[in-house]
Short mmCIF file of C-alpha atoms and ligand atoms in Angstrom, two decimals:
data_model
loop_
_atom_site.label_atom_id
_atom_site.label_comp_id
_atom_site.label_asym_id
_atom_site.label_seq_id
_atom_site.Cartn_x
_atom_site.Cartn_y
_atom_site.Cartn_z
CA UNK A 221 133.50 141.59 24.94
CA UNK A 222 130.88 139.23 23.02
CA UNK A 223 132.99 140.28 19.66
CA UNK A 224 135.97 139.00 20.94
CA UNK A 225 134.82 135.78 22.90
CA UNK A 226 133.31 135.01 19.38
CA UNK A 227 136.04 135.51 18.17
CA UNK A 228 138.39 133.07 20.61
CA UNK A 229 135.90 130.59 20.25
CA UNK A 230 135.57 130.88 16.02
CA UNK A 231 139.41 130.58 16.32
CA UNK A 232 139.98 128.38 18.61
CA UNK A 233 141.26 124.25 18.16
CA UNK A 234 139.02 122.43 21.28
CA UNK A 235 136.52 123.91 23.40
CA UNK A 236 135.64 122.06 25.94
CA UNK A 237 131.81 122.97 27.70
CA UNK A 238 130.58 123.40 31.17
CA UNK A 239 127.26 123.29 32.64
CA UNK A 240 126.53 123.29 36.17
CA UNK A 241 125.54 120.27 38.46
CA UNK A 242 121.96 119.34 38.58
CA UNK A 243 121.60 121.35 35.02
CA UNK A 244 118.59 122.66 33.75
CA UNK A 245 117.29 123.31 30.62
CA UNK A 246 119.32 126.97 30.20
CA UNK A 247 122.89 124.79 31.33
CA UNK A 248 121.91 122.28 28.60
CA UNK A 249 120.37 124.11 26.09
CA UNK A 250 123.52 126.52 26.14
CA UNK A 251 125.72 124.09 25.97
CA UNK A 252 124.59 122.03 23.26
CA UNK A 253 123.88 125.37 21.07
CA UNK A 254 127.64 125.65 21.11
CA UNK A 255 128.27 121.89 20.39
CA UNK A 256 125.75 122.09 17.46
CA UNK A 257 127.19 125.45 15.88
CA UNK A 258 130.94 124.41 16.40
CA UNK A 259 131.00 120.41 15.82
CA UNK A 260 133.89 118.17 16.48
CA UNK A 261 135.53 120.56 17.86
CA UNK A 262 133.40 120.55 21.21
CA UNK A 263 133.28 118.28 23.84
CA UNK A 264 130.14 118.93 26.21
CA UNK A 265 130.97 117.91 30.09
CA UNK A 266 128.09 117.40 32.68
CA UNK A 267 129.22 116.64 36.32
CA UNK A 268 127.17 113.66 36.93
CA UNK A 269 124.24 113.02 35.18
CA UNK A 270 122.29 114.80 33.05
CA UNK A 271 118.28 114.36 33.41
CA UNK A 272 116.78 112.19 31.07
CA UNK A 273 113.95 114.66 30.16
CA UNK A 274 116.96 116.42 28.27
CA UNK A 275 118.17 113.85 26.05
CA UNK A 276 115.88 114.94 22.98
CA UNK A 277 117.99 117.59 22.48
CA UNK A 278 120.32 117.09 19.49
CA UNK A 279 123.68 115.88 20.37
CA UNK A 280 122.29 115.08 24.12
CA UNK A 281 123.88 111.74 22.94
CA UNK A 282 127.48 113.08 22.66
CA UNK A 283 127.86 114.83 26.09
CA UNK A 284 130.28 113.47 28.55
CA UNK A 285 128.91 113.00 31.99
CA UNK A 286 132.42 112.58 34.72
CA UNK A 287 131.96 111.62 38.27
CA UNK A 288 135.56 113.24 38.79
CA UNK A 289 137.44 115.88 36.97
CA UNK A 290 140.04 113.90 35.94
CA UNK A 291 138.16 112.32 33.20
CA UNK A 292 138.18 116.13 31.73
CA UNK A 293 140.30 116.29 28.98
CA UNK A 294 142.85 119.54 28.55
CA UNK A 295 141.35 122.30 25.58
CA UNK A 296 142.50 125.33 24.30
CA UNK A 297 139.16 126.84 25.59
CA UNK A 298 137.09 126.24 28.70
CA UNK A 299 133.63 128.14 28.48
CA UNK A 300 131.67 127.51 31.33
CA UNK A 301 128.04 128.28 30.66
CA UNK A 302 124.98 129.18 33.04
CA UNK A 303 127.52 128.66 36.53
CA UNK A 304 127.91 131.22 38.99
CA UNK A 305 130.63 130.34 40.51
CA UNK A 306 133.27 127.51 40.08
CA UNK A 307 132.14 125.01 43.15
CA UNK A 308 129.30 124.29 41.07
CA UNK A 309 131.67 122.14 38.89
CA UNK A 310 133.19 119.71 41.46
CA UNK A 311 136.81 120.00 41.60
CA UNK A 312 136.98 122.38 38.28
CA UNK A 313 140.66 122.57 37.36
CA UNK A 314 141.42 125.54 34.89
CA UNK A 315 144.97 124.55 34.40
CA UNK A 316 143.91 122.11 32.16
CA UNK A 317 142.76 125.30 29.83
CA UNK A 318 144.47 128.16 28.03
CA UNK A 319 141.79 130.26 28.83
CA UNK A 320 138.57 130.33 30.62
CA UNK A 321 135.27 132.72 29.46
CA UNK A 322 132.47 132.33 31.44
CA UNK A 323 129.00 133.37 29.83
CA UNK A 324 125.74 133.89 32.33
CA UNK A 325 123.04 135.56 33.82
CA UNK A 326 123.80 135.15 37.15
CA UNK A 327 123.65 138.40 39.89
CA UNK A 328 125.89 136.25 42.06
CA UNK A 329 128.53 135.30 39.15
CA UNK A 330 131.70 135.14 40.72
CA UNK A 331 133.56 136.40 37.44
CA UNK A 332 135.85 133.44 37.93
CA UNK A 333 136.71 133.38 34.37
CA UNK A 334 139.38 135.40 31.61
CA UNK A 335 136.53 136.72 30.29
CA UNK A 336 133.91 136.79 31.77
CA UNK A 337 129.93 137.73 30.12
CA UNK A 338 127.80 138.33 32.67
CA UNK A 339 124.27 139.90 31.84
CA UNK A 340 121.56 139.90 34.72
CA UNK A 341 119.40 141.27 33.53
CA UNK A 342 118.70 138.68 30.93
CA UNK A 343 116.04 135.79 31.03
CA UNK A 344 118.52 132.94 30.12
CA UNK A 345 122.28 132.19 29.78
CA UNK A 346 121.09 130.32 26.03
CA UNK A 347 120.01 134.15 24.73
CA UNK A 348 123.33 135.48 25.28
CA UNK A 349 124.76 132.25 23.84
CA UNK A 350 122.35 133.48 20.74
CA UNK A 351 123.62 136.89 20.55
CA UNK A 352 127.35 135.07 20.46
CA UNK A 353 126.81 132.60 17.78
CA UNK A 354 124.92 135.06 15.40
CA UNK A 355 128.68 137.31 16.19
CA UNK A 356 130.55 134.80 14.38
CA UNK A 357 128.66 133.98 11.21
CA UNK A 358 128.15 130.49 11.75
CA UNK A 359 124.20 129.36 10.80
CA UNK A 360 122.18 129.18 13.22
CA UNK A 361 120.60 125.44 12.08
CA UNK A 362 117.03 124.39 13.33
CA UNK A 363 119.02 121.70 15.74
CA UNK A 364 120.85 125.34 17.32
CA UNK A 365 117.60 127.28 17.91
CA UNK A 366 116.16 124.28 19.69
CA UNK A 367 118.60 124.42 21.88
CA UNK A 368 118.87 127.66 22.32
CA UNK A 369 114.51 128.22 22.55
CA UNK A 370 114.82 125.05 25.08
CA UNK A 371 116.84 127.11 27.64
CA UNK A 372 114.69 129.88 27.39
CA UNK A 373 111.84 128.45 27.65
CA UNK A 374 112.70 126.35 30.81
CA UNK A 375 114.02 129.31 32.41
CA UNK A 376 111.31 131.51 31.62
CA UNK A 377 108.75 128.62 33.54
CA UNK A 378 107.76 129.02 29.60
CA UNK A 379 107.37 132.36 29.37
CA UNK A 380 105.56 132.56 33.19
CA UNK A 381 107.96 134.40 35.30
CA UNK A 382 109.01 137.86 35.80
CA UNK A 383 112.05 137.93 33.56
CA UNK A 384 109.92 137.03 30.23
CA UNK A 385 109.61 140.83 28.49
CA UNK A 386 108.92 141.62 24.82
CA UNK A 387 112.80 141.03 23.92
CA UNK A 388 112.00 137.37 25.52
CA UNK A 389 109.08 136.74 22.91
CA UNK A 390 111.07 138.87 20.02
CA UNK A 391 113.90 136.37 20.83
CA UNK A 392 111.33 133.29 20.85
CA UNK A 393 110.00 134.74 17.57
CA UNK A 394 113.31 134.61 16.02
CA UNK A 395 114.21 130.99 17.21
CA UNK A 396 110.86 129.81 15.71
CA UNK A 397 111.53 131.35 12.38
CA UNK A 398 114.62 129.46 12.40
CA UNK A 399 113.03 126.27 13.29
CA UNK A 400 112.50 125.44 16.64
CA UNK A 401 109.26 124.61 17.18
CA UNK A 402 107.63 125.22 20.96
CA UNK A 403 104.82 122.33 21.11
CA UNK A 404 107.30 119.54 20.44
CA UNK A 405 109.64 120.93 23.19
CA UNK A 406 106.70 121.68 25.78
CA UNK A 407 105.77 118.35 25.36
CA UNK A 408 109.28 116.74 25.97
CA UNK A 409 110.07 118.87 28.64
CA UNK A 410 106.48 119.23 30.66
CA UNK A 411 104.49 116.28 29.19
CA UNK A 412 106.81 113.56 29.12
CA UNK A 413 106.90 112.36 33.01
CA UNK A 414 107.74 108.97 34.08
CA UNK A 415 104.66 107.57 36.17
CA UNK A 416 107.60 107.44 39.09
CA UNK A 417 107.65 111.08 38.73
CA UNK A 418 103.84 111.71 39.71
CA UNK A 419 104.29 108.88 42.55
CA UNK A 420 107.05 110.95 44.29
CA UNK A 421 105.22 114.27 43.76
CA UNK A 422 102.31 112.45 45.69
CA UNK A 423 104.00 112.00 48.11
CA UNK A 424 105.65 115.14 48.50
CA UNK A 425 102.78 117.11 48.57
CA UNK A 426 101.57 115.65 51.64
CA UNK A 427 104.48 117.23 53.35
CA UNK A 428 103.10 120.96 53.14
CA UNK A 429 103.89 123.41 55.75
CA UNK A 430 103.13 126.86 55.61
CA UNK A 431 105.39 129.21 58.04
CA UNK A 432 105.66 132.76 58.49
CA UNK A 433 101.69 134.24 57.92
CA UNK A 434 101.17 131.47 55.16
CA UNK A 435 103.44 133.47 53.25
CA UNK A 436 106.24 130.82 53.24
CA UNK A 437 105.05 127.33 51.35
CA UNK A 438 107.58 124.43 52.34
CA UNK A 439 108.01 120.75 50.60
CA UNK A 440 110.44 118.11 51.11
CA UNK A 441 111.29 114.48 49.34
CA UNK A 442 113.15 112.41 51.66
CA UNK A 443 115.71 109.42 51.10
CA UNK A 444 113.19 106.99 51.83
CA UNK A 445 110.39 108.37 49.28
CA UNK A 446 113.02 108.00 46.45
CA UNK A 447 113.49 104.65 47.52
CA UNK A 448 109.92 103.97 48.04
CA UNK A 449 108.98 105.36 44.92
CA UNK A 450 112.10 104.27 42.49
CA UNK A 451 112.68 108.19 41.18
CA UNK A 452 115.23 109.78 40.46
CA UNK A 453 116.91 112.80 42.01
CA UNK A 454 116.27 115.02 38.80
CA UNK A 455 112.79 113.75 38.79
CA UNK A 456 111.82 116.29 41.25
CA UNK A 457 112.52 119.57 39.04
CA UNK A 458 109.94 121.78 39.64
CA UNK A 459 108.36 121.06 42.54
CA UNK A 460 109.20 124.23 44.18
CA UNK A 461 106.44 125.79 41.66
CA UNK A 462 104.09 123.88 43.83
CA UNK A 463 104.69 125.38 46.86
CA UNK A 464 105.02 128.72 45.34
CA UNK A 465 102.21 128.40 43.44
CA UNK A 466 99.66 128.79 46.65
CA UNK A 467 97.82 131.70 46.59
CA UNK A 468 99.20 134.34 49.04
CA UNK A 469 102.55 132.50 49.46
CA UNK A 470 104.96 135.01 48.29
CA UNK A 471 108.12 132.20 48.64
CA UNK A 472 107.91 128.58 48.00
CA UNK A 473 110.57 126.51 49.19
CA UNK A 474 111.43 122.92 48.11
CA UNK A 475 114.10 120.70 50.14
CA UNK A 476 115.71 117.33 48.83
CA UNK A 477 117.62 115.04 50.80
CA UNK A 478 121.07 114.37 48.96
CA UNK A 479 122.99 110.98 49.13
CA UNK A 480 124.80 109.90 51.99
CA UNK A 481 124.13 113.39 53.99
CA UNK A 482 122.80 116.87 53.08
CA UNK A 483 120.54 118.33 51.35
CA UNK A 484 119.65 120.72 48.91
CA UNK A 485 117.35 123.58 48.27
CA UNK A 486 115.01 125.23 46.12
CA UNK A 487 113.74 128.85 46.32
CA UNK A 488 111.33 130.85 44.50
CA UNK A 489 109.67 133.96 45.29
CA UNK A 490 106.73 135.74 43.66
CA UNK A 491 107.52 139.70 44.37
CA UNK A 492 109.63 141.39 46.50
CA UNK A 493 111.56 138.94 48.79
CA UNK A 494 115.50 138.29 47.26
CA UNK A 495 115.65 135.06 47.78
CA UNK A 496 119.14 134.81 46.30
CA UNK A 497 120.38 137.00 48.95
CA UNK A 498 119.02 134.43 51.53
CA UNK A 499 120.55 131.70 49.39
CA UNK A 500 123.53 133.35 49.46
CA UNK A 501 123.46 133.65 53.41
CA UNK A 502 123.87 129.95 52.98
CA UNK A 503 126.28 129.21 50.73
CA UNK A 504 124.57 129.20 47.24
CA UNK A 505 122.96 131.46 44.90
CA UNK A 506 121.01 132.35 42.14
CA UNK A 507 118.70 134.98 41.45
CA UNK A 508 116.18 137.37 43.08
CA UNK A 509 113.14 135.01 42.29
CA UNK A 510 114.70 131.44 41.56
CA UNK A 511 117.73 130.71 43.91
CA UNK A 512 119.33 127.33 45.99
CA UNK A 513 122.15 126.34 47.53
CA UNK A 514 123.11 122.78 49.55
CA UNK A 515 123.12 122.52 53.13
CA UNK A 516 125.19 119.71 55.13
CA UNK A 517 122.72 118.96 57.94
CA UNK A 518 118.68 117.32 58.68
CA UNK A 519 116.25 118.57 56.55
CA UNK A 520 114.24 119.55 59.96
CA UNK A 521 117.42 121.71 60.57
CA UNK A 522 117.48 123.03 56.96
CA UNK A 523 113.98 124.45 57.46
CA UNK A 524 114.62 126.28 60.72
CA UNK A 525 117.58 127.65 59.03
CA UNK A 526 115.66 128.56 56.02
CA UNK A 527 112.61 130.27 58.08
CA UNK A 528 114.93 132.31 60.23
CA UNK A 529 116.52 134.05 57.66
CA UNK A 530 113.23 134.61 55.71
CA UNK A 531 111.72 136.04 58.59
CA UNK A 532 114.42 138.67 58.67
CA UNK A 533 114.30 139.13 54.83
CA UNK A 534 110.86 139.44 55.04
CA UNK A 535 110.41 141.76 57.67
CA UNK A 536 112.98 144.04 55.79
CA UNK A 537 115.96 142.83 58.20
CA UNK A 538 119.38 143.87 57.23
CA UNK A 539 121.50 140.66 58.77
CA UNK A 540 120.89 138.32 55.86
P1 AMP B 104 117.37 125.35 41.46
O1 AMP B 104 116.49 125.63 42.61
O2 AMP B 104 118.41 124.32 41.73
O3 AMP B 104 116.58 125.13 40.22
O4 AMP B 104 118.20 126.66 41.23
C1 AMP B 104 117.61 127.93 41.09
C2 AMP B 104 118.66 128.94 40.74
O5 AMP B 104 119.61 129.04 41.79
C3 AMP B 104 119.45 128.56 39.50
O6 AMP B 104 119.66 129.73 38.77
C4 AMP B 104 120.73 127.99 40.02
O7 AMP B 104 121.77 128.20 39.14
C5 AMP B 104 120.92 128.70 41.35
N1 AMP B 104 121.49 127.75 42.32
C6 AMP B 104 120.94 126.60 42.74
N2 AMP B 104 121.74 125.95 43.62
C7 AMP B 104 122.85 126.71 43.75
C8 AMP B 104 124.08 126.58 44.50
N3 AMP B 104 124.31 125.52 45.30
N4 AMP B 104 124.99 127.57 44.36
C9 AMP B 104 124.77 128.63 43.55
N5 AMP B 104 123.64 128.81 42.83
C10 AMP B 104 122.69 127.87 42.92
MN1 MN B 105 120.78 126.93 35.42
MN1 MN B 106 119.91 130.07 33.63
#
């Protein structure tokens, strides 16, 4: 399958470029791999905005952020990269494409595309975008490996979590040979916060609960702490690692409110608890140790949702 979707997209006129809403670096990092290897010829779409801790990347510049999907122009190709499942592009209209290949690393992937590349059990969406690109002979250029080292890095927690293996670092090893080079991203990425950032995480941390033992860590940022605070929505990426981070707390949970109503949510787990299963209970997804999904009620409602189901995941429960 990776021969001939390298193949479509060598051949192919337009491709147009998909990353999820609220991307992260693997959405990003994928996409803009494929923009930097292929040119003109891609156009990179973000629904809504794409965090500013991103824009270092090369060709960051060029991507087209649409509030609706009729700013989307029609291509011969759609390839939707790092997305589960279609509702995480608002409105997503594949008529407007010849043919769609979807490329991720999602458990939960939908298969919504013609083609469809889905590999679990890898780290990042950007390494199977790697083993694409090196398919169809194009170089792989020092802006390509950035990108593609940048979304497996972030989705790694840089090299922390339980994906990162030895074909993780022999992957890394080849991206640095080829140019990327891991302090200048770390620092973008993880050094680089806006003092507005720090202000909000103050004052999220002072919401810590712990539920279920202390084995369940839960943080929120409400409406009025953005406000109070001027940050940004995207500012809060990573938060989650706080409350997971606790010793003994085997899921960390992290809630946002969304504007006007709703809001969405953050899991990570340590060891055994599939918390993509519970965020699939909900209406989202993900995967067994980093999953979320959005929820259209209070945030005080949200967490006695949330701690319900836990408690039934967690005590080996079969209704989730
Ligand atoms: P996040 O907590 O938003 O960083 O997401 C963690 C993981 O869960 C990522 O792999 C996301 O792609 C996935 N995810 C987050 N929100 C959703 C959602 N609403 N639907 C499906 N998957 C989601
Ligand atoms: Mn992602
Ligand atoms: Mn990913």
């Amino acid at each position: 399958m990776k021969e001939k979707v390298a193949k479509i997209l060598s051949d192919a006129e337009s491709i147009a470029c998909f990353m999820h809403k609220n991307p992260d670096g693997d959405a990003i990092g994928s996409c803009l791999a494929i923009k930097n290897a292929f040119k003109e010829k891609v156009k990179v779409y973000c629904p809504g905005k794409l965090p500013e801790i991103f824009m270092f990347l090369p060709g960051a510049e060029e991507v087209v952020q649409f509030s609706s999907f009729s700013e989307v122009k029609p291509a011969q190709v759609f390839l939707v990269l790092d997305c589960s499942d279609e509702k995480r592009i608002p409105d997503f209209d594949r008529s407007k494409a010849e043919a769609v290949i979807v490329v991720d690393h999602h458990e939960t992937n939908e298969y919504f595309g013609d083609y469809n590349i889905v590999e679990p059990e890898r780290a990042s969406t950007a390494e199977i975008v790697f083993d694409i690109l090196k398919l169809t002979k194009k170089p792989i250029t020092k802006d390509v490996a950035t990108c593609i080292f940048t979304g497996l890095y972030t989705d790694t927690g840089g090299f922390k979590y339980s994906s990162t293996n030895a074909e993780t670092f022999q992957t890394a090893k080849e991206l640095v040979e080829l140019g990327a080079v891991p302090w200048k991203v770390a620092v973008e990425i993880y050094e680089s916060n806006p003092p507005r950032r720090i202000r909000l995480l103050a004052e999220c941390l002072k919401t810590l609960r712990l539920f279920l033992n202390d084995k369940v860590a839960v943080l929120y940022v409400t409406r009025e702490m953005y406000e109070r605070t001027g940050a940004l929505p995207e500012d809060t990426e990573d938060f989650v690692n706080y409350a997971r981070g606790i010793k003994g707390v085997e899921v960390g949970v992290f809630l946002r409110e969304l504007e006007p109503e709703g809001v969405k949510v953050s899991f990570r787990s340590k060891n055994e608890v599939n918390v993509a299963k519970v965020a699939k209970a909900l209406g989202g997804g993900g995967h067994d140790h980093a999953a979320g999904c959005e929820l259209n009620c209070s945030l005080e409602e949200a967490i006695d949702k949330i701690i319900n189901l836990l408690a039934q995941e967690m005590s080996g429960g079969q209704n989730v």
